Amino acid sequence: MVIKMKMSDVAKLANVSTATVSRVLSQPEKVSKDTREKVMKVIKEFNYQPHMVARQFRTKETKTILVVVPDITDAFFSEVLRGIEHMAVRNGYQVILGDAENDPKREKEYTNLLLQRQADGMVLLTARMDQQDLENISNHFPMVLACEYIDGLDVPTVSIDNISSARKATEHLIHLGHTKIAHITGPMNVVLSRDRLKGYQQAMLSHDITINPAYIQESEVSFESSYDQMMKLLALETPPTAVFVFNDEMAIGAIKAVKDSGLNVPKDVAVVGFDNLKMSSIYEPNITTIHQPKYEIGSKAMELLLKLINGETLQKKRFVLNDKLVVRESSGANNKKVTP
Amino acid sequence: MVIKMKMSDVAKLANVSTATVSRVLSQPEKVSKDTREKVMKVIKEFNYQPHMVARQFRTKETKTILVVVPDITDAFFSEVLRGIEHMAVRNGYQVILGDAENDPKREKEYTNLLLQRQADGMVLLTARMDQQDLENISNHFPMVLACEYIDGLDVPTVSIDNISSARKATEHLIHLGHTKIAHITGPMNVVLSRDRLKGYQQAMLSHDITINPAYIQESEVSFESSYDQMMKLLALETPPTAVFVFNDEMAIGAIKAVKDSGLNVPKDVAVVGFDNLKMSSIYEPNITTIHQPKYEIGSKAMELLLKLINGETLQKKRFVLNDKLVVRESSGANNKKVTP
DNA sequence: AAATGTTATGCAATCGAATACAATAAAATA
DNA sequence: TATTTTATTGTATTCGATTGCATAACATTT
């Protein structure tokens, strides 16, 4: 049976005061065994559930944290979310998820939930809103950035080193003998795109390979857009023999374009992606990519946020986790078939 | 500047009572233009944000709805979520997302948020918890099921007709001349698996094809598990020439198994999936599948929930939306390449 | 036995916004 | 002008749980 009762009802039925009922729930050791059992019996019998909003109101704690993802349809984030959620639940917090749909305005709107005291803290997996606003909010409320970040911003951040990862990915292609290496970037308003581009450029320059400007193509974060950009690259007079692509979904788009042009991956064009999505080990050819420790990024970010919520100050603010180059078929480094 | 101020502070600064400030916010037409502007000026100047928990406490409305997905890593749900969220936001509600991780216990835990008045209503995209409990809760709180459902349960539901869809999918293979048609099912504790199996059986029987019991293999909802089941099917003395698979991710697993066995899809084994994920049109061979109107399922479910929350009674409780067979390469019905 | 300490419980204030009701001023009507 | 109606604002209560403080009951020490 479900009955909407309040604490005073329980108190009456158990012949105690509401204070005692409240203590039974939150500090049972303060209550004698007898009363505790008497109260618990009533609570169980009527399946009393405390009115959480009233409790939140009184205690000024929601025990809720807000996570904002740039795009919920991007498979990358689900594992980061798992990491966040597990760490949160283990510490008595629940998670609200906000989908910004790649819109900085919506991102900003979600931060209002903090100002309105609907959440005790916030993990942002996207950082595209106004930097000043963000800084402002983080000065007053617990906040952690993960995956994305803003240079020079004094907000705790968890991510990999995208520049060095991108360098690593590009160098992998260089070491395979490629010099005509293109890069399909993500949108330039996203820091990850800019950093991965930097890494690409660093790798090329440090190996004395001049970068053909036409080899750098900016794409939306989507299969289709990347497909189009790859088609452009293939249409060049001297098409690249290798491409480093912003992420795995886009790498699949690029590969499809190569295939549809009657060419072969990796023989005609070698491809390296980023993120190591599940799909990347399944797709054919399966994709050489940079592995991100997604779950760990999430749980680390939540760990930091919990510290902030508990009033601790973080001596270390920037956490750079280890990535890893995962070599598979699409870059042509080996020909072993990977079976699941 | 971010300052934590309360309504009484605004009232003092604007030289009015809190009642007036409250009215400016919720029923501005009740306040004279002069005072309204005076109050709004203060609100804007100090960026006052009302304490939502206090408001929720007072009004007994959270303007929040809870959505529980069986598995957040399943790409199928992200578009359903979009549908839900858009409809919710358009009506002034926000969405909390719960990930049950395929665990009926966690599903049940999330329903407690309703009992604790943390949400005004609930959309369940999974229905595996105890039926009695579920019915009980839905008798006291607004609740809608979507995608999954429970037969004979009097809770508003939005979904497709999985039996007829599965029949359609199987018949597609039959019409292509196949008789040795296998079915890789999902877990039998999920109603969708049972219904799709039923559809498969109906199609076979109505075309006088005897079902080889070994042709029915139960699989987890994962690429890997489906791969294994397909391997089993191929190891049979008389392997099937066609397979209808529970969903698209699993269909990819099955296709991979066929390929890894040195066989061709669709020539040696035709494959049909379910859901029409984005990936299904990208994978090679791209996958013949049943399209579900994901976004519409979500928005319709939210629409119904809003009606329940507003106290309307639904005359129609079961909403069956239209699915569609999408014929692509994996079933061998045509050989046209589909480019994005 | 008196004084002191300990434990268990209750009383009553409190959190911040919404709102029923009262009060007042201004406008409309008789 | 007196009276009623309408518009605007304020006063004071309320929502349900938590918690500081007071008190009562009991145990321990001197």
XYZ file of C-alpha atoms (C1' of nucleotides) in Angstrom:
740
model
C 0.000 0.000 0.000
C 1.136 3.498 -0.798
C -0.073 6.143 1.610
C 1.127 9.696 1.607
C 1.901 10.311 5.252
C 4.136 12.749 6.978
C 6.539 12.502 9.825
C 4.020 13.799 12.320
C 1.715 10.911 11.426
C 4.474 8.470 12.155
C 5.223 10.280 15.401
C 1.617 10.074 16.524
C 1.336 6.386 15.694
C 4.540 5.597 17.523
C 3.711 7.868 20.450
C 6.822 9.950 20.123
C 7.693 13.423 18.859
C 8.689 14.219 15.313
C 12.145 15.017 16.604
C 12.532 11.413 17.653
C 11.313 10.101 14.333
C 13.730 12.376 12.573
C 16.563 11.113 14.754
C 15.650 7.498 14.120
C 16.115 8.249 10.448
C 19.253 10.331 10.487
C 21.100 9.519 13.722
C 19.671 6.254 15.043
C 22.416 5.860 17.647
C 20.972 8.824 19.497
C 17.731 6.972 20.121
C 17.184 4.115 22.571
C 16.765 0.663 21.116
C 13.161 0.442 22.301
C 11.907 3.656 20.733
C 13.939 3.073 17.649
C 12.284 -0.267 17.059
C 8.867 1.135 17.882
C 9.332 3.898 15.330
C 10.849 1.656 12.687
C 7.906 -0.681 13.016
C 5.489 2.114 12.162
C 7.710 3.350 9.328
C 7.878 -0.091 7.781
C 4.238 -0.919 8.364
C 3.057 2.184 6.552
C 6.019 2.404 4.195
C 6.656 5.965 5.249
C 8.905 7.870 2.878
C 10.190 11.239 4.047
C 9.314 14.232 1.926
C 12.701 14.834 0.375
C 11.957 18.347 -0.800
C 11.109 19.367 2.750
C 14.316 17.805 3.969
C 16.330 19.489 1.220
C 14.715 22.754 2.099
C 15.558 22.444 5.747
C 19.076 21.100 5.363
C 19.995 23.239 2.358
C 21.377 20.172 0.664
C 19.847 18.480 -2.326
C 22.265 15.582 -2.447
C 21.963 15.998 -6.187
C 24.585 16.860 -8.701
C 24.040 18.108 -12.203
C 25.946 16.740 -15.169
C 25.784 18.550 -18.487
C 26.797 16.719 -21.642
C 27.261 18.505 -24.964
C 25.301 15.865 -26.880
C 23.576 12.878 -25.412
C 23.522 11.046 -28.726
C 27.313 10.912 -28.719
C 28.227 7.421 -27.532
C 31.422 8.725 -25.994
C 29.688 10.140 -22.962
C 27.715 7.191 -21.726
C 30.713 5.598 -20.105
C 31.877 8.876 -18.587
C 28.396 9.172 -17.153
C 28.633 5.717 -15.650
C 31.831 6.736 -13.917
C 30.232 9.865 -12.544
C 27.054 8.136 -11.488
C 28.725 5.267 -9.700
C 30.939 7.546 -7.684
C 27.984 9.793 -6.919
C 25.662 7.028 -5.785
C 28.373 5.474 -3.667
C 28.525 8.759 -1.783
C 24.817 9.272 -1.386
C 24.292 11.610 -4.284
C 21.985 11.347 -7.224
C 22.652 12.659 -10.690
C 20.574 14.897 -12.913
C 21.564 14.801 -16.538
C 21.322 17.816 -18.794
C 21.718 17.598 -22.557
C 23.033 20.860 -23.983
C 22.529 19.681 -27.558
C 25.756 21.462 -28.495
C 24.188 24.810 -27.722
C 26.138 27.121 -25.401
C 22.875 28.849 -24.509
C 21.388 25.649 -23.173
C 24.608 24.980 -21.353
C 24.284 28.307 -19.626
C 20.667 27.623 -18.739
C 21.617 24.472 -16.932
C 23.996 26.381 -14.715
C 20.978 28.239 -13.416
C 20.002 25.089 -11.563
C 22.985 25.761 -9.343
C 22.013 29.362 -8.700
C 18.540 28.170 -7.866
C 19.993 25.692 -5.396
C 18.540 22.681 -7.180
C 21.866 20.890 -7.167
C 24.800 20.915 -4.791
C 27.363 20.873 -7.557
C 27.959 20.443 -11.249
C 30.109 18.478 -13.629
C 30.394 20.051 -17.044
C 31.415 17.799 -19.910
C 31.186 20.785 -22.193
C 32.703 24.236 -21.763
C 31.560 26.447 -24.567
C 29.571 29.082 -22.719
C 30.990 32.462 -21.849
C 34.228 32.023 -19.956
C 33.565 34.920 -17.615
C 30.171 33.533 -16.637
C 31.648 30.140 -16.028
C 34.401 31.494 -13.830
C 31.897 33.531 -11.923
C 29.719 30.564 -11.171
C 32.613 28.370 -10.209
C 33.669 30.985 -7.683
C 30.412 30.505 -5.849
C 29.447 26.893 -6.427
C 31.225 23.545 -6.587
C 32.026 22.817 -10.200
C 34.327 20.505 -12.115
C 35.074 20.364 -15.816
C 35.736 17.031 -17.474
C 36.756 16.106 -21.020
C 36.501 19.690 -22.194
C 38.293 22.566 -20.477
C 39.202 26.200 -20.839
C 42.796 27.261 -20.856
C 43.814 29.534 -18.045
C 40.571 29.013 -16.165
C 40.950 28.229 -12.510
C 38.347 25.479 -12.367
C 39.211 21.885 -11.443
C 39.500 19.851 -14.617
C 39.860 16.205 -15.541
C 40.836 15.166 -19.040
C 43.546 13.628 -21.127
C 46.246 15.671 -22.816
C 44.608 16.106 -26.178
C 47.582 17.792 -27.761
C 49.983 15.003 -26.987
C 47.411 12.348 -27.892
C 46.869 13.946 -31.253
C 50.604 14.175 -31.720
C 50.887 10.503 -30.904
C 48.157 9.595 -33.366
C 49.745 11.642 -36.130
C 53.204 10.292 -35.421
C 51.842 6.791 -35.708
C 50.980 7.612 -39.302
C 54.322 9.285 -39.866
C 56.154 6.248 -38.581
C 54.233 4.136 -41.036
C 55.894 6.180 -43.768
C 53.125 8.629 -44.564
C 53.868 12.241 -45.327
C 50.683 13.263 -47.068
C 48.661 13.257 -43.870
C 45.416 15.146 -43.634
C 43.407 16.109 -40.579
C 39.656 16.330 -40.319
C 39.062 18.560 -37.320
C 36.011 19.098 -35.169
C 34.335 22.510 -34.862
C 36.873 25.188 -33.986
C 34.729 26.590 -31.188
C 35.462 23.434 -29.220
C 38.775 23.379 -27.388
C 39.237 19.693 -28.123
C 39.260 20.414 -31.831
C 41.811 23.151 -31.432
C 44.074 21.029 -29.271
C 43.941 17.998 -31.509
C 44.756 20.229 -34.437
C 47.726 21.598 -32.493
C 48.961 18.081 -31.811
C 48.677 17.234 -35.486
C 50.620 20.327 -36.446
C 53.309 19.686 -33.837
C 53.826 16.149 -35.060
C 54.099 17.230 -38.661
C 56.456 20.114 -38.000
C 58.711 18.193 -35.662
C 59.206 15.666 -38.443
C 59.862 18.379 -40.969
C 56.776 17.650 -42.992
C 55.190 20.725 -44.445
C 51.489 20.899 -43.900
C 49.376 21.336 -46.961
C 46.669 23.779 -45.829
C 44.152 21.959 -47.982
C 44.777 18.904 -45.867
C 43.097 20.482 -42.887
C 39.320 20.314 -43.104
C 36.923 21.432 -40.426
C 33.884 19.223 -39.922
C 30.827 19.011 -37.709
C 30.884 16.256 -35.144
C 28.930 13.866 -37.280
C 29.359 10.930 -39.572
C 27.840 12.770 -42.496
C 29.872 15.930 -42.274
C 33.097 13.997 -41.966
C 32.094 11.919 -44.977
C 31.766 15.116 -46.979
C 35.096 16.491 -45.846
C 36.834 13.244 -46.730
C 35.299 13.401 -50.173
C 36.780 16.867 -50.533
C 40.198 15.579 -49.538
C 39.985 12.739 -52.025
C 39.078 15.188 -54.758
C 42.354 17.068 -54.341
C 44.924 16.821 -57.065
C 47.245 15.103 -54.622
C 44.971 13.365 -52.165
C 46.382 12.430 -48.754
C 47.459 8.865 -48.100
C 46.512 9.107 -44.449
C 44.031 11.001 -42.300
C 43.837 11.701 -38.622
C 40.191 12.290 -37.777
C 38.774 14.164 -34.767
C 36.854 11.210 -33.376
C 35.757 7.678 -34.143
C 32.297 8.385 -35.434
C 33.794 10.835 -37.874
C 36.538 8.348 -38.721
C 33.839 5.927 -39.782
C 32.385 8.633 -41.995
C 35.785 9.193 -43.540
C 36.340 5.490 -44.105
C 32.966 5.208 -45.754
C 33.917 8.005 -48.112
C 37.126 6.234 -49.022
C 35.271 2.999 -49.667
C 32.579 4.713 -51.688
C 35.314 6.219 -53.836
C 36.436 2.747 -54.759
C 39.513 2.961 -52.588
C 40.694 0.827 -49.722
C 41.373 1.548 -46.066
C 44.181 1.254 -45.060
C 45.887 0.449 -48.372
C 45.011 3.669 -50.183
C 44.211 5.826 -47.204
C 45.179 5.054 -43.632
C 42.799 6.367 -40.966
C 43.243 7.086 -37.277
C 40.378 8.118 -35.046
C 39.955 9.239 -31.447
C 38.039 8.091 -28.323
C 37.993 4.329 -28.811
C 34.278 3.846 -28.916
C 32.983 0.320 -28.706
C 31.981 0.556 -32.334
C 35.577 1.206 -33.341
C 36.655 -2.326 -32.568
C 33.655 -3.709 -34.393
C 33.601 -1.681 -37.550
C 35.420 -3.083 -40.560
C 38.163 -2.235 -40.920
C 38.352 -1.740 -37.201
C 39.774 1.564 -36.233
C 43.154 2.619 -34.923
C 42.354 5.215 -32.310
C 43.292 6.994 -29.110
C 41.787 5.337 -26.096
C 40.429 7.653 -23.416
C 39.853 6.313 -19.903
C 36.226 7.372 -20.018
C 34.960 5.744 -16.872
C 37.927 7.010 -14.875
C 37.526 10.547 -16.167
C 33.954 10.452 -14.893
C 34.679 8.972 -11.502
C 37.679 11.241 -10.939
C 35.639 14.294 -11.814
C 32.945 13.258 -9.372
C 35.532 12.558 -6.718
C 36.863 16.091 -7.049
C 33.391 17.550 -6.992
C 32.576 15.723 -3.777
C 35.659 17.210 -2.199
C 34.619 20.676 -3.257
C 31.137 20.109 -1.889
C 32.635 19.039 1.402
C 34.536 22.277 1.571
C 37.965 20.893 0.870
C 40.290 22.984 -1.234
C 42.104 21.188 -3.978
C 45.812 21.769 -4.096
C 45.969 20.112 -7.491
C 43.401 21.383 -9.922
C 44.333 19.915 -13.255
C 44.153 16.144 -13.632
C 45.518 14.691 -16.836
C 44.767 11.002 -17.198
C 46.596 8.601 -19.459
C 45.424 7.940 -22.954
C 46.684 5.152 -25.154
C 47.135 4.586 -28.864
C 45.207 1.481 -29.874
C 46.536 0.149 -33.145
C 44.039 -1.716 -35.311
C 43.434 -2.290 -38.982
C 42.449 1.139 -40.290
C 45.973 2.554 -40.058
C 47.560 -0.404 -41.826
C 50.112 -1.063 -39.115
C 49.279 -4.724 -38.875
C 46.952 -7.067 -40.634
C 45.784 -9.251 -37.796
C 42.064 -9.610 -37.640
C 40.708 -8.658 -34.257
C 37.876 -10.890 -33.209
C 35.831 -10.019 -30.196
C 28.134 39.128 -9.804
C 26.569 36.174 -8.066
C 25.021 36.939 -4.713
C 22.895 34.534 -2.759
C 19.934 36.650 -1.840
C 16.402 35.826 -0.895
C 13.080 37.245 -1.790
C 12.911 39.309 1.373
C 16.130 41.040 0.362
C 14.619 41.947 -2.955
C 11.493 43.137 -1.198
C 13.447 45.386 1.108
C 15.494 46.872 -1.716
C 12.404 47.554 -3.772
C 10.426 48.826 -0.803
C 7.630 46.330 -1.191
C 6.518 43.160 0.566
C 7.650 39.668 -0.352
C 4.129 38.979 -1.503
C 4.521 41.599 -4.177
C 7.866 40.246 -5.299
C 6.355 36.803 -5.480
C 3.516 38.131 -7.583
C 5.852 39.947 -9.925
C 7.424 36.603 -10.609
C 4.400 34.359 -10.919
C 1.450 36.616 -11.793
C 2.857 39.894 -13.065
C -0.492 41.092 -14.323
C -1.661 41.402 -10.737
C 0.941 44.052 -10.024
C 0.883 47.640 -11.214
C 3.297 48.574 -13.927
C 5.251 50.884 -11.647
C 5.918 48.422 -8.861
C 6.544 45.655 -11.332
C 9.286 47.639 -12.992
C 10.707 48.715 -9.679
C 10.915 45.105 -8.520
C 12.235 43.793 -11.811
C 14.973 46.382 -11.723
C 16.209 45.062 -8.395
C 15.872 41.448 -9.523
C 17.924 42.112 -12.619
C 20.472 44.309 -10.905
C 21.279 41.670 -8.320
C 20.505 38.699 -10.547
C 18.133 37.321 -7.966
C 17.248 33.685 -8.527
C 14.417 32.243 -6.450
C 15.248 29.324 -4.222
C 13.564 26.585 -6.212
C 13.542 24.046 -3.429
C 11.647 26.460 -1.228
C 9.192 27.063 -4.030
C 8.802 23.361 -4.699
C 8.242 22.792 -1.033
C 5.568 25.395 -0.836
C 3.774 24.579 -4.080
C 4.153 20.812 -3.808
C 5.294 20.731 -7.399
C 8.806 19.985 -8.529
C 8.217 20.602 -12.220
C 10.541 17.673 -12.702
C 9.909 14.341 -14.280
C 11.958 11.230 -13.927
C 12.902 9.065 -16.885
C 14.369 5.632 -16.296
C 16.245 3.901 -19.105
C 17.285 0.260 -18.908
C 20.779 0.989 -20.188
C 22.193 4.360 -21.009
C 24.904 2.901 -23.231
C 22.253 1.611 -25.616
C 22.164 4.095 -28.488
C 18.492 3.383 -29.052
C 17.363 5.502 -26.136
C 19.088 8.771 -26.833
C 16.562 9.771 -29.430
C 13.631 8.698 -27.282
C 15.100 10.870 -24.564
C 15.271 13.813 -26.916
C 11.593 13.386 -27.635
C 10.761 13.282 -23.961
C 12.983 16.185 -23.061
C 11.774 18.504 -25.768
C 8.149 17.952 -24.870
C 8.969 18.371 -21.185
C 10.925 21.592 -21.563
C 8.280 23.040 -23.832
C 5.839 22.586 -20.962
C 8.045 23.958 -18.243
C 9.335 20.682 -16.901
C 12.854 19.463 -16.476
C 13.987 15.881 -16.799
C 15.992 13.732 -14.415
C 17.524 10.698 -16.030
C 17.986 7.419 -14.220
C 20.055 4.569 -15.587
C 18.823 1.219 -14.310
C 21.775 -0.628 -15.825
C 19.425 -3.487 -16.686
C 18.859 -4.180 -13.025
C 15.222 -4.416 -11.863
C 16.363 -3.517 -8.343
C 17.773 -0.209 -9.489
C 14.629 0.352 -11.496
C 12.609 -0.058 -8.329
C 14.884 2.298 -6.416
C 14.244 5.045 -8.900
C 10.526 4.795 -8.335
C 11.202 5.855 -4.760
C 11.920 9.340 -6.053
C 8.222 9.549 -6.790
C 7.211 8.408 -3.329
C 9.583 10.965 -1.897
C 7.969 13.672 -4.004
C 11.170 14.495 -5.842
C 9.457 14.265 -9.201
C 5.928 14.973 -10.353
C 5.794 11.989 -12.653
C 7.757 9.242 -14.298
C 8.391 7.759 -17.707
C 9.695 4.220 -17.581
C 11.527 2.944 -20.645
C 11.999 -0.352 -18.858
C 9.408 -2.474 -17.083
C 11.134 -5.388 -15.448
C 10.473 -4.733 -11.780
C 7.714 -6.455 -9.864
C 4.421 -5.945 -11.664
C 2.426 -5.551 -8.464
C 4.740 -2.826 -7.190
C 4.551 -1.034 -10.483
C 0.769 -1.122 -10.566
C 0.652 0.090 -7.017
C 2.824 3.087 -7.727
C 0.983 3.977 -10.882
C -2.250 4.041 -8.901
C -0.884 6.871 -6.820
C 1.466 8.766 -9.100
C 1.511 9.842 -12.738
C 3.395 7.246 -14.714
C 3.765 6.238 -18.349
C 5.527 3.271 -19.877
C 7.268 3.617 -23.208
C 9.023 1.110 -25.445
C 8.629 -1.670 -22.908
C 5.285 -2.617 -21.389
C 3.555 -5.225 -19.290
C 0.628 -7.137 -20.685
C -2.609 -6.634 -18.860
C -1.280 -3.771 -16.791
C -3.486 -0.715 -16.645
C -0.728 1.861 -17.110
C -0.611 4.215 -20.094
C 1.843 2.856 -22.634
C 3.476 4.042 -25.835
C 5.270 1.611 -28.115
C 5.192 -0.083 -31.448
C 3.565 -3.458 -32.013
C 6.608 -5.623 -31.574
C 4.852 -8.830 -32.518
C 3.688 -7.578 -35.871
C 7.002 -5.859 -36.542
C 8.867 -9.064 -35.883
C 6.423 -10.894 -38.101
C 7.042 -8.354 -40.819
C 10.794 -8.718 -40.486
C 10.621 -12.501 -40.643
C 8.220 -12.480 -43.557
C 10.608 -10.263 -45.431
C 13.123 -13.093 -45.227
C 10.492 -15.661 -46.158
C 9.498 -13.672 -49.223
C 13.116 -13.650 -50.283
C 12.864 -17.421 -50.463
C 14.424 -18.384 -47.165
C 13.063 -21.245 -45.091
C 16.007 -21.949 -42.854
C 15.498 -18.832 -40.811
C 16.987 -18.529 -37.356
C 16.200 -16.013 -34.625
C 18.624 -14.590 -32.102
C 16.412 -13.344 -29.298
C 17.072 -10.927 -26.481
C 16.832 -11.977 -22.832
C 13.548 -13.714 -22.118
C 12.863 -11.609 -19.020
C 12.284 -8.654 -21.309
C 8.864 -8.443 -22.884
C 10.298 -7.119 -26.131
C 12.270 -10.319 -26.582
C 9.238 -12.462 -25.963
C 7.084 -10.480 -28.348
C 9.637 -10.442 -31.136
C 10.028 -14.166 -30.730
C 6.269 -14.531 -31.001
C 6.239 -12.544 -34.211
C 8.979 -14.715 -35.623
C 7.059 -17.867 -34.733
C 3.815 -16.529 -36.148
C 5.448 -15.693 -39.451
C 7.067 -19.086 -39.731
C 3.951 -21.030 -38.827
C 1.634 -19.019 -41.027
C 3.871 -19.882 -43.948
C 3.959 -23.561 -42.992
C 7.652 -23.524 -42.187
C 8.520 -25.771 -39.299
C 10.772 -24.091 -36.780
C 13.966 -25.888 -35.994
C 14.311 -25.411 -32.208
C 18.062 -25.091 -32.601
C 17.426 -22.035 -34.745
C 16.251 -20.063 -31.747
C 19.112 -18.774 -29.656
C 18.777 -16.491 -26.650
C 21.405 -13.793 -26.345
C 22.305 -10.921 -24.062
C 21.704 -7.479 -25.487
C 25.274 -7.064 -26.658
C 27.404 -7.304 -29.707
C 29.610 -9.985 -28.175
C 26.873 -12.301 -26.984
C 25.105 -12.161 -30.308
C 28.389 -12.916 -32.068
C 28.686 -16.067 -29.965
C 25.135 -17.176 -30.666
C 25.610 -16.671 -34.376
C 28.741 -18.801 -34.236
C 26.661 -21.531 -32.631
C 24.100 -21.294 -35.412
C 26.777 -21.514 -38.067
C 28.206 -24.604 -36.391
C 24.955 -26.497 -36.850
C 24.870 -29.357 -39.314
C 22.378 -27.404 -41.347
C 23.109 -23.767 -40.651
C 20.384 -21.209 -41.319
C 20.510 -19.111 -44.474
C 18.878 -16.176 -42.759
C 18.654 -14.700 -39.275
C 16.308 -12.264 -37.670
C 18.150 -10.618 -34.785
C 16.647 -8.896 -31.742
C 18.231 -5.514 -32.425
C 20.735 -3.746 -34.618
C 23.733 -3.844 -32.315
C 23.268 -7.588 -32.033
C 22.738 -7.836 -35.768
C 26.173 -6.315 -36.239
C 27.566 -8.962 -33.917
C 25.889 -11.656 -35.952
C 27.165 -10.229 -39.212
C 30.674 -10.086 -37.807
C 30.414 -13.760 -36.892
C 29.330 -14.610 -40.401
C 32.200 -12.646 -41.882
C 34.716 -14.143 -39.496
C 33.535 -17.582 -40.596
C 34.553 -16.766 -44.132
C 30.973 -16.355 -45.259
C 29.174 -13.454 -46.832
C 26.221 -11.351 -45.767
C 23.726 -11.438 -47.403
C 24.798 -14.104 -49.903
C 25.361 -16.932 -47.444
C 23.358 -15.584 -44.565
C 20.781 -12.824 -44.782
C 20.383 -10.693 -41.670
C 17.568 -8.488 -40.424
C 17.874 -6.351 -37.302
C 15.576 -4.090 -35.301
C 15.448 -0.415 -34.168
C 17.145 1.314 -37.097
C 20.014 2.856 -35.218
C 22.056 5.431 -37.017
C 24.901 2.931 -37.196
C 22.721 0.510 -39.139
C 22.777 2.648 -42.233
C 26.503 3.135 -41.914
C 27.725 -0.341 -41.218
C 28.752 -2.480 -44.163
C 26.731 -4.211 -45.271
C 24.159 -1.762 -44.052
C 21.376 -3.383 -42.195
C 17.813 -4.194 -43.097
C 15.858 -3.393 -39.995
C 12.609 -2.311 -38.389
C 12.444 1.432 -37.921
C 10.938 2.638 -34.674
C 9.702 6.242 -34.387
C 11.957 6.877 -31.423
C 11.521 10.596 -31.061
C 7.767 10.317 -31.392
C 7.554 7.548 -28.821
C 9.331 9.832 -26.400
C 7.316 12.930 -27.069
C 4.031 11.043 -27.039
C 4.887 9.429 -23.715
C 5.693 12.817 -22.242
C 2.505 14.241 -23.658
C 0.489 11.575 -21.890
C 2.384 12.070 -18.668
C 1.683 15.793 -18.712
C -2.012 15.039 -19.059
C -1.877 12.700 -16.085
C -0.038 15.304 -14.044
C -2.709 17.836 -14.913
C -5.322 15.471 -13.581
C -6.829 14.474 -16.886
C -7.951 10.892 -17.259
C -6.920 9.162 -20.428
C -9.674 7.440 -22.273
C -7.152 5.713 -24.491
C -4.325 4.120 -22.610
C -2.420 2.095 -25.147
C -0.702 3.950 -27.974
C 0.794 1.849 -30.721
C 2.878 3.888 -33.153
C 3.825 2.868 -36.644
C 7.005 1.018 -37.347
C 8.458 0.457 -40.802
C 10.586 -2.169 -42.452
C 13.706 -0.520 -43.885
C 15.224 -2.737 -46.556
C 18.977 -2.411 -46.992
C 21.837 -4.638 -48.025
C 22.094 -7.154 -45.198
C 18.960 -9.037 -46.201
C 19.948 -9.298 -49.846
C 16.743 -7.823 -51.171
C 18.502 -5.297 -53.332
C 22.042 -4.435 -54.115
C 21.901 -0.700 -54.277
C 24.574 0.986 -52.236
C 23.132 3.504 -49.849
C 25.300 6.538 -49.478
C 24.625 9.031 -46.742
C 21.755 11.343 50.510
C 23.255 14.945 47.753
C 25.597 16.389 43.813
C 26.903 15.606 39.345
C 27.005 13.444 34.880
C 24.759 10.925 31.124
C 21.183 9.605 28.095
C 16.779 10.034 25.938
C 13.155 12.766 24.555
C 10.245 16.758 23.539
C 9.287 21.741 22.490
C 9.459 25.183 19.399
C 11.929 27.865 15.999
C 13.470 27.680 11.469
C 14.376 27.367 6.341
C 12.184 30.751 1.718
C 8.498 31.308 -1.107
C 3.409 31.263 -1.981
C -1.086 32.677 -0.889
C -5.617 33.398 1.764
C -7.276 37.126 3.672
C -7.292 41.876 5.187
C -6.564 46.603 4.364
C -6.278 50.501 1.786
C -6.672 53.557 -2.079
C -8.677 54.722 -6.291
C -12.342 54.520 -9.523
C -17.085 53.809 -10.776
C -21.781 54.128 -9.754
C -26.003 55.620 -7.615
C -21.777 63.177 -2.027
C -22.273 58.594 -0.427
C -21.698 53.976 -1.645
C -20.089 50.182 -4.049
C -16.690 48.063 -6.869
C -12.125 47.269 -8.353
C -7.170 47.355 -8.143
C -3.099 47.128 -5.502
C -0.379 45.950 -1.693
C 0.675 44.073 2.827
C 0.207 40.805 6.943
C 0.643 36.549 8.599
C 0.231 31.592 7.990
C 1.675 27.575 5.834
C 4.324 23.616 3.730
C 7.387 19.069 6.476
C 11.488 17.994 8.215
C 15.641 19.243 11.168
C 17.881 20.823 15.253
C 19.333 23.958 19.337
C 17.954 24.047 23.683
C 15.423 22.528 27.736
C 13.996 18.966 30.541
C 13.268 14.570 32.559
C 14.839 10.175 33.887
C 18.319 7.513 35.339
C 23.175 6.288 36.647
C 27.420 7.382 39.022
C 30.350 9.540 42.281
C 31.447 11.534 46.664
